[in-house]
Short mmCIF file of C-alpha atoms and ligand atoms in Angstrom, two decimals:
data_model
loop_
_atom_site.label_atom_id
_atom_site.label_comp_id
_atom_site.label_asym_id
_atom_site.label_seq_id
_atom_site.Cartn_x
_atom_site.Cartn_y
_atom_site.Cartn_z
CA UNK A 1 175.67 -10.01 222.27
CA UNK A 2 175.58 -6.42 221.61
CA UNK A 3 172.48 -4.42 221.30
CA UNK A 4 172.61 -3.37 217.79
CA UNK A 5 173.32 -7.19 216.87
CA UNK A 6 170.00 -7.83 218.46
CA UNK A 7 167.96 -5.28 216.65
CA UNK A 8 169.49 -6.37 213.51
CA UNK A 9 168.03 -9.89 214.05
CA UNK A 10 164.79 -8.80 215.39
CA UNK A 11 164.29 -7.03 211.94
CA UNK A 12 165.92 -9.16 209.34
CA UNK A 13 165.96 -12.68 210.97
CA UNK A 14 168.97 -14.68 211.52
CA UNK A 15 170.61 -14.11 208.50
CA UNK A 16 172.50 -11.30 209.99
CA UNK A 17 176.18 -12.59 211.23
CA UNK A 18 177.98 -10.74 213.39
CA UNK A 19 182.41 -10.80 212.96
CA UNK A 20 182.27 -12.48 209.33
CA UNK A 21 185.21 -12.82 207.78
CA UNK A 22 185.37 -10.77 204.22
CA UNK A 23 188.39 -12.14 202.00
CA UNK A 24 186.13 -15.06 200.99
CA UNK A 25 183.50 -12.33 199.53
CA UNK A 26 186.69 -10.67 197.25
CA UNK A 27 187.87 -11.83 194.22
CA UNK A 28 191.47 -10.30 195.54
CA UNK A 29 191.01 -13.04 198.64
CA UNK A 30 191.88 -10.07 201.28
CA UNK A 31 190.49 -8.46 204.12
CA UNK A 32 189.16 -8.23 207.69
CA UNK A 33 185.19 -9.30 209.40
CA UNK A 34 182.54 -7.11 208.99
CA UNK A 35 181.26 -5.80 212.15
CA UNK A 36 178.04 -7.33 210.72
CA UNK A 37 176.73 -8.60 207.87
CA UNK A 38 173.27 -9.61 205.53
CA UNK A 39 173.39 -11.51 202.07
CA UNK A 40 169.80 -9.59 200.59
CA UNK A 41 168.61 -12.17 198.34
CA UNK A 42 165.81 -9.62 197.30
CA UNK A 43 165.19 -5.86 196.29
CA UNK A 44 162.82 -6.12 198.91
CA UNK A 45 165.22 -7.45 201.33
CA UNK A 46 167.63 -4.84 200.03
CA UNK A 47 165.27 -1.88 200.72
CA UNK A 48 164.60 -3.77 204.26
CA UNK A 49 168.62 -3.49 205.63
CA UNK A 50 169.06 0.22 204.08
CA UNK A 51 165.81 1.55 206.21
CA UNK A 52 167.35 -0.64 208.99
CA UNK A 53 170.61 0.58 208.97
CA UNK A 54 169.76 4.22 208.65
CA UNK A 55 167.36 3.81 211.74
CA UNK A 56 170.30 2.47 213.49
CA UNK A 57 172.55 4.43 212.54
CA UNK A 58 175.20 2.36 211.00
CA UNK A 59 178.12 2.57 208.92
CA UNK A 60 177.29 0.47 206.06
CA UNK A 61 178.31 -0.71 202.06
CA UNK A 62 176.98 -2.83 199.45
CA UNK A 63 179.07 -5.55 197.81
CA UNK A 64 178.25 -7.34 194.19
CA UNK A 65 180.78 -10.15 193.40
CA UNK A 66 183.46 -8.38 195.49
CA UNK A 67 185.56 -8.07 192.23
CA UNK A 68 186.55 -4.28 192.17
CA UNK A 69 187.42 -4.07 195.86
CA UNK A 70 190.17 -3.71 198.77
CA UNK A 71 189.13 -4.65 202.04
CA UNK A 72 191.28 -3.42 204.87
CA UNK A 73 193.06 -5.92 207.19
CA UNK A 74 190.64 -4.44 210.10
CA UNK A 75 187.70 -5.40 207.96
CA UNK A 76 184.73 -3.19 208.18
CA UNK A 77 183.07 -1.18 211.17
CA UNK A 78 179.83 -1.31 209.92
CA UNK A 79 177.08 -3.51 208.15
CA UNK A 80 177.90 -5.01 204.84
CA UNK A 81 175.05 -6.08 202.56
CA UNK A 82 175.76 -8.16 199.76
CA UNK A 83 173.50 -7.92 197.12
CA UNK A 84 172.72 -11.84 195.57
CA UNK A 85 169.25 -10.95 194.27
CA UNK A 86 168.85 -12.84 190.89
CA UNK A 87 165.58 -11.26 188.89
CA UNK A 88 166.19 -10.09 185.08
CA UNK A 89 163.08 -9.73 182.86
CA UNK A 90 163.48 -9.44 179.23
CA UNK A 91 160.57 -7.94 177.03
CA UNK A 92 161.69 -7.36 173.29
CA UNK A 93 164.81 -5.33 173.43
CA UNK A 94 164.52 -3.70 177.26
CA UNK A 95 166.20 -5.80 179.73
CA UNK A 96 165.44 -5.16 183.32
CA UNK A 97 167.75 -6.73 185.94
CA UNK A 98 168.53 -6.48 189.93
CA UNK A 99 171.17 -5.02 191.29
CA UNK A 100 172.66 -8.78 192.28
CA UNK A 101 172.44 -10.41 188.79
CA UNK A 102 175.44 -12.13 187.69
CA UNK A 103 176.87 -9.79 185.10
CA UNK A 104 178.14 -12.85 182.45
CA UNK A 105 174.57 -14.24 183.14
CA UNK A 106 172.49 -11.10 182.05
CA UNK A 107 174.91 -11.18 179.06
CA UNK A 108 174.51 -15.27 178.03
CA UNK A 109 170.87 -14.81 178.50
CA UNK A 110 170.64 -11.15 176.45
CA UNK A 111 172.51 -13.26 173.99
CA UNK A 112 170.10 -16.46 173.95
CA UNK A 113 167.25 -14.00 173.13
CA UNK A 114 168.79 -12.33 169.84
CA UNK A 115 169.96 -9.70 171.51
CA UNK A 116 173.13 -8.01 171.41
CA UNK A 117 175.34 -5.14 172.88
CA UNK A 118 176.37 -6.56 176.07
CA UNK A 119 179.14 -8.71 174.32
CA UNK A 120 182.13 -6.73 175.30
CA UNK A 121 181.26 -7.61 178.92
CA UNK A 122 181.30 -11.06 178.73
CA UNK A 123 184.49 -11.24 181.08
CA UNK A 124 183.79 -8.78 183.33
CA UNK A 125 183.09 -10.34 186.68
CA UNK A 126 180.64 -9.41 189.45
CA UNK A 127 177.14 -8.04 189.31
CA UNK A 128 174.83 -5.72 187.97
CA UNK A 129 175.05 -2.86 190.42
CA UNK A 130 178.61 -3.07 190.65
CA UNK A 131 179.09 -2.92 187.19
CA UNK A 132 176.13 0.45 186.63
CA UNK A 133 177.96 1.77 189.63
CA UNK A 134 181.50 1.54 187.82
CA UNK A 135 180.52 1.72 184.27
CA UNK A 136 181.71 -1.36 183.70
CA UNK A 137 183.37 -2.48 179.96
CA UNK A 138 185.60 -2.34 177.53
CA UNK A 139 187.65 0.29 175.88
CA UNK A 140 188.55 0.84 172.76
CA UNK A 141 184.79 -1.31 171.77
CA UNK A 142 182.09 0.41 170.08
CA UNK A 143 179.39 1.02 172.67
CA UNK A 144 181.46 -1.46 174.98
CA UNK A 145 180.27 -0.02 178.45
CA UNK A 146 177.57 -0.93 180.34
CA UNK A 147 176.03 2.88 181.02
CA UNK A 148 175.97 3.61 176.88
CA UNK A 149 172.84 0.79 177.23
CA UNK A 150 171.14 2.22 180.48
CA UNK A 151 167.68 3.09 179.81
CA UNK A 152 166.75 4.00 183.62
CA UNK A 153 168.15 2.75 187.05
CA UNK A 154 166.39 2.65 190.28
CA UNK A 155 168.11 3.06 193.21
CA UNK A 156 166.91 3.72 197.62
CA UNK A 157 168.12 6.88 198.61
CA UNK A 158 168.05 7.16 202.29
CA UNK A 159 164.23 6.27 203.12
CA UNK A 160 162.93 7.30 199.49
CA UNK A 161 163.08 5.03 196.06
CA UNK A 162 164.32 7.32 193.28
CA UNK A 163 164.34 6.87 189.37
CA UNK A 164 166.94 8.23 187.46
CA UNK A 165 167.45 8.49 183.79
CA UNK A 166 170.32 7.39 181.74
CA UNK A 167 171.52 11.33 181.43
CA UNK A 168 171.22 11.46 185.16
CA UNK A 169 173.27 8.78 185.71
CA UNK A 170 176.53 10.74 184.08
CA UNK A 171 178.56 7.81 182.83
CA UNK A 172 182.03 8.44 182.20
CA UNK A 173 184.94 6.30 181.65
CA UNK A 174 185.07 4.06 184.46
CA UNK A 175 183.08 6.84 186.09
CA UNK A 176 178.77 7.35 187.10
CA UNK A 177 176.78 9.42 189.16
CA UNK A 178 176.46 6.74 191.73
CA UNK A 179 180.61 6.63 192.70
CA UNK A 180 179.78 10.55 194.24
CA UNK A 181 177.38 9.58 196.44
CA UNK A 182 175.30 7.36 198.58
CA UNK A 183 173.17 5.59 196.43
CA UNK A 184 172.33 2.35 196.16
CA UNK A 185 171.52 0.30 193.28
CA UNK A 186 167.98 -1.60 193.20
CA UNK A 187 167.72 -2.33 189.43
CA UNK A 188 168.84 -1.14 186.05
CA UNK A 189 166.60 -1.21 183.31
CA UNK A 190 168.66 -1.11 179.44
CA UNK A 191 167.79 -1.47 176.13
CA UNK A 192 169.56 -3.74 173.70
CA UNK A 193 169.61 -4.14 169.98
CA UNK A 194 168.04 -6.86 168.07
CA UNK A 195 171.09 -9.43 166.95
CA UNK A 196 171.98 -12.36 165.09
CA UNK A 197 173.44 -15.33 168.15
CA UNK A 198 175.97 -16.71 166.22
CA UNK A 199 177.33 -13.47 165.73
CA UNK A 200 177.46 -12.70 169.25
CA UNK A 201 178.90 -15.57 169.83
CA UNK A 202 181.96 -14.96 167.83
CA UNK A 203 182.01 -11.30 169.85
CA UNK A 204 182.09 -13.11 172.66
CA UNK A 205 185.36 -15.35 171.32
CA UNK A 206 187.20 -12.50 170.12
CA UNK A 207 186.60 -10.47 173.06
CA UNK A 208 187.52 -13.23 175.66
CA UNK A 209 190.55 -13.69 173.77
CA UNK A 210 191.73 -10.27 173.69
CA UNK A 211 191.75 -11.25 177.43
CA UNK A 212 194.09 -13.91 177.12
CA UNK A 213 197.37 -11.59 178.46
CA UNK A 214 195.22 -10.85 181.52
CA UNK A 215 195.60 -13.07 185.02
CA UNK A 216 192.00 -14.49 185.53
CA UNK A 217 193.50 -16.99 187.47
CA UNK A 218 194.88 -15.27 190.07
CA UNK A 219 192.98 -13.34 193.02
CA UNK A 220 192.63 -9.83 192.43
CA UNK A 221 190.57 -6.84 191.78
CA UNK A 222 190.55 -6.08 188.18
CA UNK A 223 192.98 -3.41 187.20
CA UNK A 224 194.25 -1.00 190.23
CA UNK A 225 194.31 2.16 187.75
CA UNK A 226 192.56 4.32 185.59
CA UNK A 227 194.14 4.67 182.36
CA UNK A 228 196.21 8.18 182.17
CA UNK A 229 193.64 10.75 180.66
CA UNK A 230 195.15 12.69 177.83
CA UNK A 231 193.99 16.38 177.83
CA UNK A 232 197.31 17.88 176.51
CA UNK A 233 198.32 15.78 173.61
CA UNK A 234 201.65 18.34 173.10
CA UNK A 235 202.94 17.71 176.66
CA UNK A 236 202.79 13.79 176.06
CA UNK A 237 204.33 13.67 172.79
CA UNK A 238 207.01 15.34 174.15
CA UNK A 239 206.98 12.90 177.50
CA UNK A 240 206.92 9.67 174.97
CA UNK A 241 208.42 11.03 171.56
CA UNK A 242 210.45 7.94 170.67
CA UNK A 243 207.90 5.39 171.60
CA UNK A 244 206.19 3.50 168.40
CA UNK A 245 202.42 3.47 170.64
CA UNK A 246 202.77 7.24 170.76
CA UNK A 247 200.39 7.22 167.82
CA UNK A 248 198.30 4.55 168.88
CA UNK A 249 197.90 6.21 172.61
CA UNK A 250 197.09 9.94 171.17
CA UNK A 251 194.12 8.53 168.70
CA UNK A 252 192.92 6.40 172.15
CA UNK A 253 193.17 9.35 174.31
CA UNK A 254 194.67 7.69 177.11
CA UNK A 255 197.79 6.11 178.14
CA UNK A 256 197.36 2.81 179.42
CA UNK A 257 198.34 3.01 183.32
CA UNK A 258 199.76 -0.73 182.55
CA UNK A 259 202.12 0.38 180.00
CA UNK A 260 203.65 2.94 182.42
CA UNK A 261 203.86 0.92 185.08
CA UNK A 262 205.79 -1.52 182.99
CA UNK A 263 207.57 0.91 181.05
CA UNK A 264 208.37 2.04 184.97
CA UNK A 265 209.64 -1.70 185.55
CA UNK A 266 207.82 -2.67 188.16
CA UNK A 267 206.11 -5.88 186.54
CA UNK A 268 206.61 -8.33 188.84
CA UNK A 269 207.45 -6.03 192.08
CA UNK A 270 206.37 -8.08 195.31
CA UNK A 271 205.62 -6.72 198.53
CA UNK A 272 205.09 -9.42 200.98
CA UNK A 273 201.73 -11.44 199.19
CA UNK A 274 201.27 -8.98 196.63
CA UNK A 275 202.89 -8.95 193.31
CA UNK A 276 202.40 -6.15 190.10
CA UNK A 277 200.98 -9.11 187.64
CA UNK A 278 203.90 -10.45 185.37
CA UNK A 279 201.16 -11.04 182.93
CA UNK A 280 199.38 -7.45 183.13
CA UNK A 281 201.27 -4.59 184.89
CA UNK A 282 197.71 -2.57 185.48
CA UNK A 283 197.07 -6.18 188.38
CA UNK A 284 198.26 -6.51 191.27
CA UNK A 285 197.68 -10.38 192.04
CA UNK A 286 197.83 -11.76 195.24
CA UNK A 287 200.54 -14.63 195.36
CA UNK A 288 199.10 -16.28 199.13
CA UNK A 289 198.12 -15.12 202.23
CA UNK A 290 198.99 -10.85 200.96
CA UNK A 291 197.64 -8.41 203.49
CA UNK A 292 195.48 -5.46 202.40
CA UNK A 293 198.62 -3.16 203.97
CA UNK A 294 200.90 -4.97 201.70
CA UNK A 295 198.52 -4.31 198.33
CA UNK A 296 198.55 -0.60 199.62
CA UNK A 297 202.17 -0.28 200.11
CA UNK A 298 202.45 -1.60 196.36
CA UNK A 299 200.19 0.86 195.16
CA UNK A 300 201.73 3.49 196.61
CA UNK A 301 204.99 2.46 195.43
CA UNK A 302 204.03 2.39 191.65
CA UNK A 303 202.17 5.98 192.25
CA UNK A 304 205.74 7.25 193.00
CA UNK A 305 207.75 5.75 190.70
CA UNK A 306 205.26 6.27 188.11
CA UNK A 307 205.36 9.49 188.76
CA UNK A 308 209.28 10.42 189.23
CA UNK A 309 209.58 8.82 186.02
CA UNK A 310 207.09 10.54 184.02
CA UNK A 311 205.59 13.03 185.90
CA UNK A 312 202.10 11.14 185.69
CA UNK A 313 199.79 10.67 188.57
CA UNK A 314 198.12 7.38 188.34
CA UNK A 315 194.34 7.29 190.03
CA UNK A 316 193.01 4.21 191.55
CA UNK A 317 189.68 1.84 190.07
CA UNK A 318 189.94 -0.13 192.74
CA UNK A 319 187.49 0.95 195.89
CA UNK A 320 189.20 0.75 199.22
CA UNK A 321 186.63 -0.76 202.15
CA UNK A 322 187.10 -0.04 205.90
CA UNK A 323 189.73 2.54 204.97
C1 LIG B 1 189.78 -10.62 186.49
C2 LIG B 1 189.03 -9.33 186.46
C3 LIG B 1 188.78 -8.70 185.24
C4 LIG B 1 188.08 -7.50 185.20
N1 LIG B 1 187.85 -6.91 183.98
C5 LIG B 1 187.15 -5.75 183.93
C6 LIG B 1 186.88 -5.12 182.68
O1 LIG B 1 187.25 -5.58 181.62
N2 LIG B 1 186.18 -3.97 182.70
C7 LIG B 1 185.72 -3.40 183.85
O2 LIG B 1 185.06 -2.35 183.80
N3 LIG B 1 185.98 -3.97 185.05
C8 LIG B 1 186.66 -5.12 185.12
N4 LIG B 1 186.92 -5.71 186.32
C9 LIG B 1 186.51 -5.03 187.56
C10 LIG B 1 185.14 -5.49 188.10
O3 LIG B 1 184.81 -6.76 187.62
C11 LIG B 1 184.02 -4.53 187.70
O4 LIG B 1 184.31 -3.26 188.21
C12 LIG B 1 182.65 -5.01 188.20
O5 LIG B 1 181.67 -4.26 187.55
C13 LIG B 1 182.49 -4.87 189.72
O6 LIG B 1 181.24 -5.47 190.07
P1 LIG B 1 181.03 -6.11 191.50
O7 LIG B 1 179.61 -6.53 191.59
O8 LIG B 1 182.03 -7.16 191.77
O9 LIG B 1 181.29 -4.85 192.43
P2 LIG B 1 182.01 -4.87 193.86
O10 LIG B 1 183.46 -5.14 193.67
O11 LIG B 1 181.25 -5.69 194.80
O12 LIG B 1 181.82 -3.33 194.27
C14 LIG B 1 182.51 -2.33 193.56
C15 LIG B 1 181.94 -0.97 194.00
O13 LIG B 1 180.58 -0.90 193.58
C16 LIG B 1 179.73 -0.60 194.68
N5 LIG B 1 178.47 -1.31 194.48
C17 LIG B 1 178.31 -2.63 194.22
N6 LIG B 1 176.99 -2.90 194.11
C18 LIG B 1 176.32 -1.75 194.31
C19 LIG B 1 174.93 -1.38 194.34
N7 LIG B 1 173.95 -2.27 194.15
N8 LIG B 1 174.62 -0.08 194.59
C20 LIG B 1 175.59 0.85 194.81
N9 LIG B 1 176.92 0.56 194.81
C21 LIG B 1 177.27 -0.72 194.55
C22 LIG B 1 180.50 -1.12 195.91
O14 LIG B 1 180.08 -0.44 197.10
C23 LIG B 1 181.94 -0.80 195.52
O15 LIG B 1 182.26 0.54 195.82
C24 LIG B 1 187.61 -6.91 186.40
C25 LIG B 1 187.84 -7.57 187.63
C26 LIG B 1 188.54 -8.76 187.65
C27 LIG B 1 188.76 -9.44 188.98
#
C-alpha cells in the first residue's frame, strides 16, 4: 500500500478507495480507475479532502452526477471526490443548496413550495455544482439557465472559503467563472419567484417533451458541442442562404452544432462503441463497451468534417478527465 494511500485513510477514514473503476460514476458508461477516490457526503467532508489533497499534493477533480464528462481509458492520476452531499434549505423565495444536490430534486421541491424558475431544468441531469459550474439550462427559455437565478455561491479556494456574487460568477452561455479556474463548488444560494404549482407543472410537461427527440436512454454526456456562436450574421447568410432555418438561426444567434453535424451527415457515424446519436446529431451515445479513444476519435472526426464543409469550428461542452 502506497504511502499517500495511507495518509489519505489516516485523514478521511476508510472511505478512500484506491484503483476504482470510473465508467460506473458517468452517465456516458466510459473510463479508467481513479488513482484514488472519496464520495464527500458533506460540505464539511468536502472542505476536509480539498485541504487534504493540497497538503499532499495531489492531482485532483470533483464529479456531480458524472453527466457532462469524458473519462480517459487510463482513468485518472489523481484523487477524485464526488460530491453526494444532499442539504437544500428553502426560506421564502431564496433557495440554498450543496454542491451535491440532485439537480431534478432542487427543482421538484422549488416547485412543491410555489416556487418557480427552475422549470426549464427539469431534465437536466446531475447536481448542483455541476450544473453552477456549467450554467446549466435551456436555450431559447426565458430565464432558462441556472446562473440568471444565482444569488451568491460559495466555493474553497485552495485553503480559504470564498463568497462570490452572482456578477462575479460571469455566466455565459454554457459558460461561468468557475470553468477558468480551480474552484470548487460548496453551495449556491438563488432566488426564485413566487409561482402557481400547477403551472409549473405544465412547464415541466412541455419542457420534458420538447426533449422527446433527445436519447435519454442511451449512455452519454449530454451534447458534445457548443452551439456555433454567430458574431457575423453577413458571413453566415451567405454560408446557409438557401436553408429555410436561416431565419430562425440569425434571430437565435447561434447555429445549432447538431444541425451541422447532420447537415454534415454524420448522424449515425460509429467508431468502434461510439455512435453520433441517430436521434440527436449534437450526442454521441455509446452503443456497448465504446472506449474513451473511440468517443475522441469521433469527435475529432465531426470537428473536421464540420469544418471542411462549412468552414465552422465546433467547441466541445463536454469536459475531458485524465486527459
Ligand atoms: C441526457 C442528458 C441531457 C442533458 N441535457 C442538458 C441540458 O438540457 N442543458 C444543459 O446545460 N446540460 C445538459 N446536460 C449536461 C449535464 O447534465 C449538465 O452539464 C450538468 O449540469 C452536469 O452536472 P454534473 O453534476 O453531472 O457534472 P459532472 O459531469 O460531474 O461535472 C461536469 C464538470 O463540472 C465540474 N464540477 C462538478 N461539480 C463541481 C463542483 N462542486 N465544483 C466545481 N466544479 C464542479 C466537474 O469537475 C466537471 O468539469 C445533459 C446531459 C445528459 C446526459
Amino acid at each position: 500500500m502506497s504511502d499517500i494511500f495511507t495518509q489519505l485513510q489516516e485523514n478521511l477514514g476508510s472511505g478512500v478507495k484506491t484503483a476504482e473503476p470510473l465508467a460506473g460514476y458517468t452517465n456516458f458508461k466510459i473510463g479508467g480507475p481513479a488513482k484514488y477516490f472519496f464520495v464527500a457526503q458533506s460540505t464539511k467532508e468536502l472542505i476536509k479532502v480539498i485541504q487534504v489533497v493540497d497538503e499532499l499534493k495531489l492531482p485532483f477533480i470533483v464529479l456531480g452526477g458524472g453527466t457532462n464528462v469524458l473519462v480517459a481509458d487510463a482513468g485518472f492520476q489523481g484523487m477524485v471526490v464526488i460530491v453526494k452531499n444532499n442539504h437544500l434549505l428553502i426560506s421564502g423565495t431564496k433557495v440554498m443548496a450543496e454542491a451535491g444536490v440532485n439537480l431534478g430534486y432542487l427543482v421538484q421541491k422549488t416547485i412543491d413550495q410555489g416556487l418557480t424558475g427552475f422549470e426549464p431544468l427539469v431534465a437536466v441531469p446531475g447536481t448542483v455544482g455541476g450544473a453552477v459550474y456549467g450554467n446549466a439550462g435551456l436555450p431559447q427559455t426565458p430565464r432558462g439557465f441556472i446562473g440568471e437565478w444565482v444569488k451568491k455561491v460559495d466555493v474553497c479556494r485552495g485553503d480559504k472559503l470564498v463568497r462570490l456574487s452572482k456578477e462575479e460568477c460571469n455566466f455565459g452561455y454554457r459558460d461561468s467563472f468557475f470553468k477558468h479556474n480551480n474552484d470548487i463548488i460548496l453551495s449556491a444560494t438563488f432566488v426564485l419567484e413566487k409561482g402557481n404549482k400547477e403551472q409549473s407543472q405544465e412547464l415541466i410537461k412541455k419542457y420534458a417533451e420538447a426533449r422527446k427527440n433527445q436519447p435519454y436512454n442511451m449512455p452519454s454526456p449530454g451534447c458534445i458541442f457548443t452551439n456555433f456562436k454567430i458574431t457575423e450574421a453577413e458571413e453566415v447568410k451567405a454560408k446557409f442562404k438557401n436553408e429555410k432555418n436561416l431565419d430562425e438561426f440569425i434571430a437565435r444567434g447561434q447555429v445549432p452544432a447538431s444541425w451541422l453535424i447532420d447537415k454534415a451527415g454524420l448522424k449515425s457515424k460509429t467508431i468502434g462503441g461510439a455512435q453520433v446519436s441517430e436521434k440527436h446529431a449534437n450526442y454521441i451515445v455509446n452503443i456497448g463497451g465504446a472506449k474513451a479513444e473511440d468517443v475522441v476519435m469521433l469527435i475529432s472526426f465531426i470537428k473536421q468534417q464540420v469544418r471542411d464543409k462549412f468552414g465552422i469550428q465546433l467547441q466541445e461542452e463536454v469536459r475531458y478527465i485524465g486527459f
